[in-house]
PDB file of C-alpha atoms in Angstrom:
ATOM      1  CA  UNK A   1     241.493 101.574  86.449  1.00 66.00           C
ATOM      2  CA  UNK A   2     240.530 103.591  89.841  1.00 75.00           C
ATOM      3  CA  UNK A   3     236.876 103.706  90.704  1.00 84.00           C
ATOM      4  CA  UNK A   4     235.070 106.599  92.290  1.00 90.00           C
ATOM      5  CA  UNK A   5     232.463 106.714  94.421  1.00 92.00           C
ATOM      6  CA  UNK A   6     229.723 109.235  95.426  1.00 94.00           C
ATOM      7  CA  UNK A   7     227.722 108.257  98.852  1.00 95.00           C
ATOM      8  CA  UNK A   8     224.817 110.601 100.568  1.00 96.00           C
ATOM      9  CA  UNK A   9     221.828 109.752 102.954  1.00 95.00           C
ATOM     10  CA  UNK A  10     218.175 111.247 102.615  1.00 96.00           C
ATOM     11  CA  UNK A  11     214.886 110.343 104.345  1.00 95.00           C
ATOM     12  CA  UNK A  12     212.178 108.420 102.351  1.00 94.00           C
ATOM     13  CA  UNK A  13     212.213 105.258  99.948  1.00 93.00           C
ATOM     14  CA  UNK A  14     210.521 107.829  96.890  1.00 94.00           C
ATOM     15  CA  UNK A  15     213.008 110.821  97.489  1.00 95.00           C
ATOM     16  CA  UNK A  16     215.796 108.213  97.441  1.00 95.00           C
ATOM     17  CA  UNK A  17     214.548 106.438  94.238  1.00 94.00           C
ATOM     18  CA  UNK A  18     214.595 109.928  93.013  1.00 95.00           C
ATOM     19  CA  UNK A  19     217.580 110.623  93.692  1.00 96.00           C
ATOM     20  CA  UNK A  20     219.063 107.713  92.076  1.00 94.00           C
ATOM     21  CA  UNK A  21     217.211 108.517  88.800  1.00 94.00           C
ATOM     22  CA  UNK A  22     218.854 111.743  88.400  1.00 96.00           C
ATOM     23  CA  UNK A  23     222.081 110.733  89.124  1.00 96.00           C
ATOM     24  CA  UNK A  24     221.825 108.325  86.189  1.00 93.00           C
ATOM     25  CA  UNK A  25     221.513 111.190  84.232  1.00 93.00           C
ATOM     26  CA  UNK A  26     224.894 112.763  84.865  1.00 94.00           C
ATOM     27  CA  UNK A  27     227.801 113.417  82.582  1.00 93.00           C
ATOM     28  CA  UNK A  28     229.979 111.291  83.247  1.00 91.00           C
ATOM     29  CA  UNK A  29     227.526 108.459  83.586  1.00 91.00           C
ATOM     30  CA  UNK A  30     227.766 106.415  86.550  1.00 92.00           C
ATOM     31  CA  UNK A  31     228.719 102.741  85.999  1.00 88.00           C
ATOM     32  CA  UNK A  32     225.947 101.954  88.854  1.00 86.00           C
ATOM     33  CA  UNK A  33     223.763 103.486  91.290  1.00 90.00           C
ATOM     34  CA  UNK A  34     222.106 101.847  94.392  1.00 89.00           C
ATOM     35  CA  UNK A  35     219.661 102.491  97.201  1.00 90.00           C
ATOM     36  CA  UNK A  36     219.548 101.035 100.170  1.00 89.00           C
ATOM     37  CA  UNK A  37     217.493 101.176 103.440  1.00 88.00           C
ATOM     38  CA  UNK A  38     219.553 101.901 106.663  1.00 85.00           C
ATOM     39  CA  UNK A  39     218.134  99.112 108.735  1.00 73.00           C
ATOM     40  CA  UNK A  40     218.048 101.097 112.081  1.00 76.00           C
ATOM     41  CA  UNK A  41     214.426 102.157 112.077  1.00 79.00           C
ATOM     42  CA  UNK A  42     215.446 105.762 111.407  1.00 85.00           C
ATOM     43  CA  UNK A  43     213.846 106.197 108.030  1.00 88.00           C
ATOM     44  CA  UNK A  44     216.793 107.253 106.306  1.00 93.00           C
ATOM     45  CA  UNK A  45     217.919 105.788 102.816  1.00 94.00           C
ATOM     46  CA  UNK A  46     221.438 105.462 101.234  1.00 95.00           C
ATOM     47  CA  UNK A  47     221.973 106.486  97.686  1.00 95.00           C
ATOM     48  CA  UNK A  48     225.412 105.519  96.179  1.00 93.00           C
ATOM     49  CA  UNK A  49     226.927 106.033  92.939  1.00 93.00           C
ATOM     50  CA  UNK A  50     229.988 104.712  91.204  1.00 91.00           C
ATOM     51  CA  UNK A  51     232.049 106.165  88.342  1.00 91.00           C
ATOM     52  CA  UNK A  52     234.903 105.564  86.146  1.00 89.00           C
ATOM     53  CA  UNK A  53     235.774 108.923  85.879  1.00 90.00           C
ATOM     54  CA  UNK A  54     236.035 111.564  88.752  1.00 92.00           C
ATOM     55  CA  UNK A  55     232.275 112.657  88.911  1.00 94.00           C
ATOM     56  CA  UNK A  56     230.749 116.314  88.259  1.00 95.00           C
ATOM     57  CA  UNK A  57     231.106 117.609  92.000  1.00 95.00           C
ATOM     58  CA  UNK A  58     229.334 120.744  91.281  1.00 95.00           C
ATOM     59  CA  UNK A  59     226.214 118.891  90.178  1.00 96.00           C
ATOM     60  CA  UNK A  60     226.287 116.312  92.792  1.00 96.00           C
ATOM     61  CA  UNK A  61     225.914 119.246  95.203  1.00 96.00           C
ATOM     62  CA  UNK A  62     223.189 120.731  93.179  1.00 96.00           C
ATOM     63  CA  UNK A  63     221.535 117.534  93.815  1.00 97.00           C
ATOM     64  CA  UNK A  64     222.221 117.284  97.358  1.00 96.00           C
ATOM     65  CA  UNK A  65     220.579 120.450  97.903  1.00 96.00           C
ATOM     66  CA  UNK A  66     217.248 119.556  95.392  1.00 96.00           C
ATOM     67  CA  UNK A  67     216.781 116.645  97.249  1.00 97.00           C
ATOM     68  CA  UNK A  68     217.362 117.588 100.975  1.00 96.00           C
ATOM     69  CA  UNK A  69     220.141 114.925 101.094  1.00 96.00           C
ATOM     70  CA  UNK A  70     223.118 115.386 103.053  1.00 96.00           C
ATOM     71  CA  UNK A  71     226.545 116.163 100.900  1.00 95.00           C
ATOM     72  CA  UNK A  72     228.023 113.304  98.991  1.00 96.00           C
ATOM     73  CA  UNK A  73     231.409 111.875 100.498  1.00 93.00           C
ATOM     74  CA  UNK A  74     233.265 111.379  97.646  1.00 93.00           C
ATOM     75  CA  UNK A  75     236.365 108.858  97.539  1.00 91.00           C
ATOM     76  CA  UNK A  76     238.786 107.186  94.756  1.00 87.00           C
ATOM     77  CA  UNK A  77     239.011 103.326  95.198  1.00 76.00           C
ATOM     78  CA  UNK A  78     242.322 102.244  93.990  1.00 69.00           C
ATOM     79  CA  UNK A  79     243.298  99.215  92.009  1.00 69.00           C
ATOM     80  CA  UNK A  80     242.550  96.226  94.405  1.00 61.00           C
ATOM     81  CA  UNK A  81     242.329  92.078  93.219  1.00 60.00           C
ATOM     82  CA  UNK A  82     239.344  91.977  95.179  1.00 50.00           C
ATOM     83  CA  UNK A  83     238.775  88.430  95.340  1.00 55.00           C
ATOM     84  CA  UNK A  84     242.551  87.891  96.275  1.00 58.00           C
ATOM     85  CA  UNK A  85     241.900  90.344  98.786  1.00 55.00           C
ATOM     86  CA  UNK A  86     238.678  88.788 100.272  1.00 52.00           C
ATOM     87  CA  UNK A  87     240.226  85.195  99.928  1.00 56.00           C
ATOM     88  CA  UNK A  88     243.213  86.488 102.273  1.00 54.00           C
ATOM     89  CA  UNK A  89     241.058  88.128 104.799  1.00 50.00           C
ATOM     90  CA  UNK A  90     238.410  85.412 105.025  1.00 56.00           C
ATOM     91  CA  UNK A  91     239.944  82.946 107.342  1.00 65.00           C
ATOM     92  CA  UNK A  92     237.715  79.752 107.742  1.00 76.00           C
ATOM     93  CA  UNK A  93     234.739  79.917 110.260  1.00 80.00           C
ATOM     94  CA  UNK A  94     234.122  77.149 113.046  1.00 84.00           C
ATOM     95  CA  UNK A  95     230.211  77.259 114.030  1.00 88.00           C
ATOM     96  CA  UNK A  96     230.252  73.945 116.656  1.00 90.00           C
ATOM     97  CA  UNK A  97     230.312  70.998 114.024  1.00 93.00           C
ATOM     98  CA  UNK A  98     230.573  73.074 111.320  1.00 93.00           C
ATOM     99  CA  UNK A  99     233.586  74.235 109.687  1.00 90.00           C
ATOM    100  CA  UNK A 100     233.197  76.871 106.325  1.00 89.00           C
ATOM    101  CA  UNK A 101     235.822  77.419 104.125  1.00 85.00           C
ATOM    102  CA  UNK A 102     236.886  78.763 100.921  1.00 80.00           C
ATOM    103  CA  UNK A 103     239.265  76.503  98.420  1.00 78.00           C
ATOM    104  CA  UNK A 104     242.131  78.379  99.156  1.00 73.00           C
ATOM    105  CA  UNK A 105     241.895  76.685 102.996  1.00 77.00           C
ATOM    106  CA  UNK A 106     241.300  73.440 101.578  1.00 78.00           C
ATOM    107  CA  UNK A 107     244.127  72.100 103.437  1.00 80.00           C
ATOM    108  CA  UNK A 108     242.990  73.566 106.919  1.00 80.00           C
ATOM    109  CA  UNK A 109     239.552  71.383 107.100  1.00 84.00           C
ATOM    110  CA  UNK A 110     240.133  69.404 110.380  1.00 87.00           C
ATOM    111  CA  UNK A 111     238.545  65.783 110.243  1.00 88.00           C
ATOM    112  CA  UNK A 112     236.633  66.246 113.102  1.00 90.00           C
ATOM    113  CA  UNK A 113     234.392  68.957 111.578  1.00 91.00           C
ATOM    114  CA  UNK A 114     231.410  68.833 108.919  1.00 93.00           C
ATOM    115  CA  UNK A 115     233.002  70.957 106.057  1.00 91.00           C
ATOM    116  CA  UNK A 116     231.101  73.186 103.723  1.00 91.00           C
ATOM    117  CA  UNK A 117     232.810  74.897 101.192  1.00 90.00           C
ATOM    118  CA  UNK A 118     231.913  78.620 100.259  1.00 85.00           C
ATOM    119  CA  UNK A 119     233.680  80.868  97.619  1.00 69.00           C
ATOM    120  CA  UNK A 120     233.726  84.486  98.023  1.00 54.00           C
ATOM    121  CA  UNK A 121     230.869  85.624  95.537  1.00 55.00           C
ATOM    122  CA  UNK A 122     228.309  88.309  94.800  1.00 46.00           C
ATOM    123  CA  UNK A 123     225.795  86.684  96.865  1.00 45.00           C
ATOM    124  CA  UNK A 124     225.160  86.740 101.002  1.00 52.00           C
ATOM    125  CA  UNK A 125     226.346  84.155 103.446  1.00 51.00           C
ATOM    126  CA  UNK A 126     229.862  83.312 103.390  1.00 51.00           C
ATOM    127  CA  UNK A 127     229.837  82.515 107.481  1.00 50.00           C
ATOM    128  CA  UNK A 128     231.660  85.251 108.754  1.00 51.00           C
ATOM    129  CA  UNK A 129     229.085  87.742 108.946  1.00 60.00           C
ATOM    130  CA  UNK A 130     227.381  87.820 112.682  1.00 64.00           C
ATOM    131  CA  UNK A 131     223.937  86.625 110.397  1.00 79.00           C
ATOM    132  CA  UNK A 132     225.103  84.130 109.068  1.00 84.00           C
ATOM    133  CA  UNK A 133     227.208  82.719 112.291  1.00 88.00           C
ATOM    134  CA  UNK A 134     224.297  83.263 114.407  1.00 91.00           C
ATOM    135  CA  UNK A 135     222.272  80.567 112.131  1.00 93.00           C
ATOM    136  CA  UNK A 136     224.824  78.070 111.818  1.00 94.00           C
ATOM    137  CA  UNK A 137     225.582  78.114 115.767  1.00 94.00           C
ATOM    138  CA  UNK A 138     221.866  77.950 116.362  1.00 96.00           C
ATOM    139  CA  UNK A 139     221.304  74.827 114.120  1.00 97.00           C
ATOM    140  CA  UNK A 140     224.008  73.281 115.612  1.00 97.00           C
ATOM    141  CA  UNK A 141     222.917  73.780 119.222  1.00 96.00           C
ATOM    142  CA  UNK A 142     219.501  72.472 118.006  1.00 98.00           C
ATOM    143  CA  UNK A 143     221.040  69.466 116.115  1.00 97.00           C
ATOM    144  CA  UNK A 144     223.283  68.707 119.196  1.00 96.00           C
ATOM    145  CA  UNK A 145     220.003  68.491 121.476  1.00 97.00           C
ATOM    146  CA  UNK A 146     218.603  65.922 119.084  1.00 97.00           C
ATOM    147  CA  UNK A 147     216.397  68.416 116.912  1.00 97.00           C
ATOM    148  CA  UNK A 148     216.269  66.333 113.722  1.00 98.00           C
ATOM    149  CA  UNK A 149     213.866  67.945 111.001  1.00 98.00           C
ATOM    150  CA  UNK A 150     212.024  65.978 108.455  1.00 98.00           C
ATOM    151  CA  UNK A 151     211.215  69.206 106.048  1.00 98.00           C
ATOM    152  CA  UNK A 152     213.970  72.157 105.726  1.00 98.00           C
ATOM    153  CA  UNK A 153     213.432  75.382 103.948  1.00 98.00           C
ATOM    154  CA  UNK A 154     215.930  78.104 103.365  1.00 97.00           C
ATOM    155  CA  UNK A 155     214.349  81.227 102.348  1.00 96.00           C
ATOM    156  CA  UNK A 156     216.609  83.799 101.039  1.00 92.00           C
ATOM    157  CA  UNK A 157     219.524  81.249 100.815  1.00 92.00           C
ATOM    158  CA  UNK A 158     222.166  83.765  99.347  1.00 87.00           C
ATOM    159  CA  UNK A 159     225.110  80.978  99.101  1.00 88.00           C
ATOM    160  CA  UNK A 160     223.062  78.144 100.359  1.00 92.00           C
ATOM    161  CA  UNK A 161     225.552  77.862 103.212  1.00 92.00           C
ATOM    162  CA  UNK A 162     222.532  77.183 105.745  1.00 95.00           C
ATOM    163  CA  UNK A 163     220.735  74.567 103.401  1.00 96.00           C
ATOM    164  CA  UNK A 164     224.014  72.754 102.934  1.00 96.00           C
ATOM    165  CA  UNK A 165     224.633  72.797 106.712  1.00 96.00           C
ATOM    166  CA  UNK A 166     221.227  71.181 107.068  1.00 97.00           C
ATOM    167  CA  UNK A 167     221.580  68.398 104.069  1.00 97.00           C
ATOM    168  CA  UNK A 168     225.062  67.884 105.622  1.00 97.00           C
ATOM    169  CA  UNK A 169     223.594  66.516 108.729  1.00 97.00           C
ATOM    170  CA  UNK A 170     220.006  65.357 107.932  1.00 97.00           C
ATOM    171  CA  UNK A 171     220.837  62.738 105.403  1.00 95.00           C
ATOM    172  CA  UNK A 172     216.792  61.580 104.646  1.00 96.00           C
ATOM    173  CA  UNK A 173     215.694  65.478 105.262  1.00 97.00           C
ATOM    174  CA  UNK A 174     213.770  67.515 102.409  1.00 98.00           C
ATOM    175  CA  UNK A 175     215.757  70.591 101.963  1.00 98.00           C
ATOM    176  CA  UNK A 176     214.804  73.386  99.765  1.00 98.00           C
ATOM    177  CA  UNK A 177     216.601  76.645  99.098  1.00 97.00           C
ATOM    178  CA  UNK A 178     215.174  79.660  97.129  1.00 95.00           C
ATOM    179  CA  UNK A 179     216.219  83.064  96.774  1.00 92.00           C
ATOM    180  CA  UNK A 180     214.388  86.358  95.343  1.00 89.00           C
ATOM    181  CA  UNK A 181     218.036  87.028  93.465  1.00 86.00           C
ATOM    182  CA  UNK A 182     218.248  85.079  90.295  1.00 88.00           C
ATOM    183  CA  UNK A 183     222.521  85.382  90.540  1.00 85.00           C
ATOM    184  CA  UNK A 184     222.159  83.928  94.132  1.00 86.00           C
ATOM    185  CA  UNK A 185     219.821  81.092  93.138  1.00 91.00           C
ATOM    186  CA  UNK A 186     222.902  80.251  90.372  1.00 90.00           C
ATOM    187  CA  UNK A 187     225.443  80.681  93.417  1.00 89.00           C
ATOM    188  CA  UNK A 188     223.423  78.275  95.679  1.00 91.00           C
ATOM    189  CA  UNK A 189     223.339  75.930  92.933  1.00 93.00           C
ATOM    190  CA  UNK A 190     227.356  76.289  92.038  1.00 92.00           C
ATOM    191  CA  UNK A 191     227.992  75.544  95.918  1.00 92.00           C
ATOM    192  CA  UNK A 192     225.389  72.498  96.095  1.00 94.00           C
ATOM    193  CA  UNK A 193     227.862  71.201  93.248  1.00 94.00           C
ATOM    194  CA  UNK A 194     230.609  72.044  94.735  1.00 93.00           C
ATOM    195  CA  UNK A 195     229.907  70.092  98.187  1.00 94.00           C
ATOM    196  CA  UNK A 196     229.086  66.950  96.367  1.00 94.00           C
ATOM    197  CA  UNK A 197     225.418  67.586  97.252  1.00 94.00           C
ATOM    198  CA  UNK A 198     223.591  67.485  93.855  1.00 92.00           C
ATOM    199  CA  UNK A 199     220.080  65.759  94.310  1.00 93.00           C
ATOM    200  CA  UNK A 200     220.247  66.697  97.795  1.00 95.00           C
ATOM    201  CA  UNK A 201     219.132  70.319  97.406  1.00 97.00           C
ATOM    202  CA  UNK A 202     216.632  71.862  95.496  1.00 97.00           C
ATOM    203  CA  UNK A 203     217.276  75.456  94.325  1.00 96.00           C
ATOM    204  CA  UNK A 204     214.372  77.944  93.076  1.00 96.00           C
ATOM    205  CA  UNK A 205     213.980  81.949  92.526  1.00 95.00           C
ATOM    206  CA  UNK A 206     211.056  82.943  94.609  1.00 93.00           C
ATOM    207  CA  UNK A 207     209.974  85.953  97.164  1.00 91.00           C
ATOM    208  CA  UNK A 208     209.173  84.262 100.332  1.00 92.00           C
ATOM    209  CA  UNK A 209     207.311  81.132 100.048  1.00 95.00           C
ATOM    210  CA  UNK A 210     205.788  82.056  96.462  1.00 93.00           C
ATOM    211  CA  UNK A 211     206.770  79.121  94.347  1.00 96.00           C
ATOM    212  CA  UNK A 212     204.891  76.155  93.784  1.00 96.00           C
ATOM    213  CA  UNK A 213     207.284  73.922  94.739  1.00 97.00           C
ATOM    214  CA  UNK A 214     207.499  75.508  98.336  1.00 97.00           C
ATOM    215  CA  UNK A 215     204.093  75.386  98.764  1.00 95.00           C
ATOM    216  CA  UNK A 216     203.563  71.911  97.904  1.00 96.00           C
ATOM    217  CA  UNK A 217     206.553  70.596 100.136  1.00 97.00           C
ATOM    218  CA  UNK A 218     205.014  72.583 103.263  1.00 96.00           C
ATOM    219  CA  UNK A 219     204.732  72.222 106.280  1.00 97.00           C
ATOM    220  CA  UNK A 220     208.315  72.700 107.290  1.00 98.00           C
ATOM    221  CA  UNK A 221     209.851  71.656 110.519  1.00 98.00           C
ATOM    222  CA  UNK A 222     212.820  74.067 110.063  1.00 98.00           C
ATOM    223  CA  UNK A 223     212.942  77.103 108.133  1.00 98.00           C
ATOM    224  CA  UNK A 224     215.867  79.398 108.016  1.00 97.00           C
ATOM    225  CA  UNK A 225     215.342  82.896 106.762  1.00 95.00           C
ATOM    226  CA  UNK A 226     218.397  85.152 107.194  1.00 91.00           C
ATOM    227  CA  UNK A 227     216.927  88.525 105.596  1.00 88.00           C
ATOM    228  CA  UNK A 228     216.509  91.825 106.499  1.00 83.00           C
ATOM    229  CA  UNK A 229     213.529  93.359 109.254  1.00 85.00           C
ATOM    230  CA  UNK A 230     211.344  94.787 106.714  1.00 86.00           C
ATOM    231  CA  UNK A 231     211.002  91.245 104.533  1.00 89.00           C
ATOM    232  CA  UNK A 232     210.863  89.463 108.036  1.00 93.00           C
ATOM    233  CA  UNK A 233     208.232  91.025 109.426  1.00 93.00           C
ATOM    234  CA  UNK A 234     206.344  91.095 105.976  1.00 93.00           C
ATOM    235  CA  UNK A 235     206.759  87.222 106.034  1.00 95.00           C
ATOM    236  CA  UNK A 236     205.541  86.392 109.292  1.00 96.00           C
ATOM    237  CA  UNK A 237     201.931  85.209 108.320  1.00 96.00           C
ATOM    238  CA  UNK A 238     203.201  83.158 105.716  1.00 96.00           C
ATOM    239  CA  UNK A 239     205.580  81.752 107.858  1.00 97.00           C
ATOM    240  CA  UNK A 240     202.793  80.743 110.358  1.00 97.00           C
ATOM    241  CA  UNK A 241     201.104  79.211 106.890  1.00 97.00           C
ATOM    242  CA  UNK A 242     204.163  77.002 105.918  1.00 97.00           C
ATOM    243  CA  UNK A 243     205.692  75.793 109.360  1.00 98.00           C
ATOM    244  CA  UNK A 244     204.198  72.729 111.007  1.00 97.00           C
ATOM    245  CA  UNK A 245     203.070  72.974 114.643  1.00 97.00           C
ATOM    246  CA  UNK A 246     205.990  72.695 117.129  1.00 97.00           C
ATOM    247  CA  UNK A 247     208.307  72.789 114.005  1.00 98.00           C
ATOM    248  CA  UNK A 248     211.037  75.514 114.254  1.00 98.00           C
ATOM    249  CA  UNK A 249     212.415  78.909 112.683  1.00 98.00           C
ATOM    250  CA  UNK A 250     215.937  80.422 112.656  1.00 97.00           C
ATOM    251  CA  UNK A 251     215.455  84.360 111.846  1.00 96.00           C
ATOM    252  CA  UNK A 252     218.592  86.555 111.342  1.00 92.00           C
ATOM    253  CA  UNK A 253     219.536  89.321 108.846  1.00 86.00           C
ATOM    254  CA  UNK A 254     218.457  91.519 112.090  1.00 86.00           C
ATOM    255  CA  UNK A 255     220.045  94.201 114.354  1.00 87.00           C
ATOM    256  CA  UNK A 256     220.093  93.417 118.138  1.00 90.00           C
ATOM    257  CA  UNK A 257     217.962  96.934 118.130  1.00 90.00           C
ATOM    258  CA  UNK A 258     215.660  95.416 115.773  1.00 91.00           C
ATOM    259  CA  UNK A 259     215.043  91.989 117.558  1.00 93.00           C
ATOM    260  CA  UNK A 260     211.845  93.100 119.996  1.00 95.00           C
ATOM    261  CA  UNK A 261     209.881  94.219 117.063  1.00 94.00           C
ATOM    262  CA  UNK A 262     210.515  91.201 114.895  1.00 95.00           C
ATOM    263  CA  UNK A 263     209.517  88.904 118.107  1.00 97.00           C
ATOM    264  CA  UNK A 264     206.465  90.698 118.808  1.00 96.00           C
ATOM    265  CA  UNK A 265     205.435  90.355 114.571  1.00 96.00           C
ATOM    266  CA  UNK A 266     206.178  86.526 115.204  1.00 98.00           C
ATOM    267  CA  UNK A 267     204.262  86.274 118.263  1.00 98.00           C
ATOM    268  CA  UNK A 268     201.852  87.784 116.831  1.00 97.00           C
ATOM    269  CA  UNK A 269     201.248  84.954 114.355  1.00 97.00           C
ATOM    270  CA  UNK A 270     201.670  82.228 116.842  1.00 97.00           C
ATOM    271  CA  UNK A 271     205.258  81.578 117.192  1.00 98.00           C
ATOM    272  CA  UNK A 272     206.711  81.294 120.781  1.00 98.00           C
ATOM    273  CA  UNK A 273     210.222  82.868 121.661  1.00 98.00           C
ATOM    274  CA  UNK A 274     212.773  79.742 122.021  1.00 97.00           C
ATOM    275  CA  UNK A 275     216.443  81.245 121.989  1.00 97.00           C
ATOM    276  CA  UNK A 276     218.161  84.375 120.889  1.00 96.00           C
ATOM    277  CA  UNK A 277     221.942  85.233 120.422  1.00 95.00           C
ATOM    278  CA  UNK A 278     223.495  88.447 119.916  1.00 93.00           C
ATOM    279  CA  UNK A 279     226.449  88.683 118.058  1.00 88.00           C
ATOM    280  CA  UNK A 280     228.203  92.086 117.761  1.00 85.00           C
ATOM    281  CA  UNK A 281     225.322  94.430 116.599  1.00 86.00           C
ATOM    282  CA  UNK A 282     223.373  91.581 114.822  1.00 89.00           C
ATOM    283  CA  UNK A 283     220.845  89.218 116.579  1.00 93.00           C
ATOM    284  CA  UNK A 284     219.544  85.525 115.387  1.00 95.00           C
ATOM    285  CA  UNK A 285     216.221  84.344 116.904  1.00 97.00           C
ATOM    286  CA  UNK A 286     214.968  80.959 117.412  1.00 98.00           C
ATOM    287  CA  UNK A 287     211.169  80.459 117.729  1.00 98.00           C
ATOM    288  CA  UNK A 288     208.570  77.461 117.764  1.00 98.00           C
ATOM    289  CA  UNK A 289     205.222  77.331 115.959  1.00 97.00           C
ATOM    290  CA  UNK A 290     202.380  77.068 118.266  1.00 96.00           C
TER     291      UNK A 290
END
């Protein structure tokens, strides 16, 4: 069965949410509606809807006019085995000593690498995206320089690939992984089990550090936060409270054009820039707590 999509952009979160609510009342009904901020500081928001029947194009035109949105871009997605497609296209990723792979590539794991098995799922972080890759590379460099954190937190962990990397090379470290999304936490727990690290990584559902266990275990010597610009900026004061003096943070999920403003937010909260790597349009920052 094909899927039909309708996508548009408009200014402002309130307007985007209102448009999404209006789309949900359409006939035929959409199977899902999403609202996403475009992370380029433009103020634009994207509204997308998915339908199992061709959507009412006239109604979409009316809604676009009513909410001052751009005309909807309509498309039909063919029937595709997306899991098979993703598996074919997700080749293993090497980030220094780390080798991230799916089960379909188990026979390609080199003997001289630390293997992390991450399956293609709905949770973010397979190692292919520039943000996750940047974090892995940054951690690999720090580890190569002799950095051995005793307490590690992976905030917004997604698949938990970063927490798994830390646990793999830091056998005595306390490693916690949290995500605001319940599904992501389930995926993280599954990946912990797949990699035979049960008992090595504690997982929990939380927004930022808002969990009793995260507060109890602080301060941290290393914190990963691979999220988005807005949450990263909001997290800066809490990050300062939960990171040990001279502790390091690895930040990503941000565009190159956003790196300076995020750096400024953390400098204002007591951090000093240590390193930065740009991979395509994405940036990864390493900063030290003063």
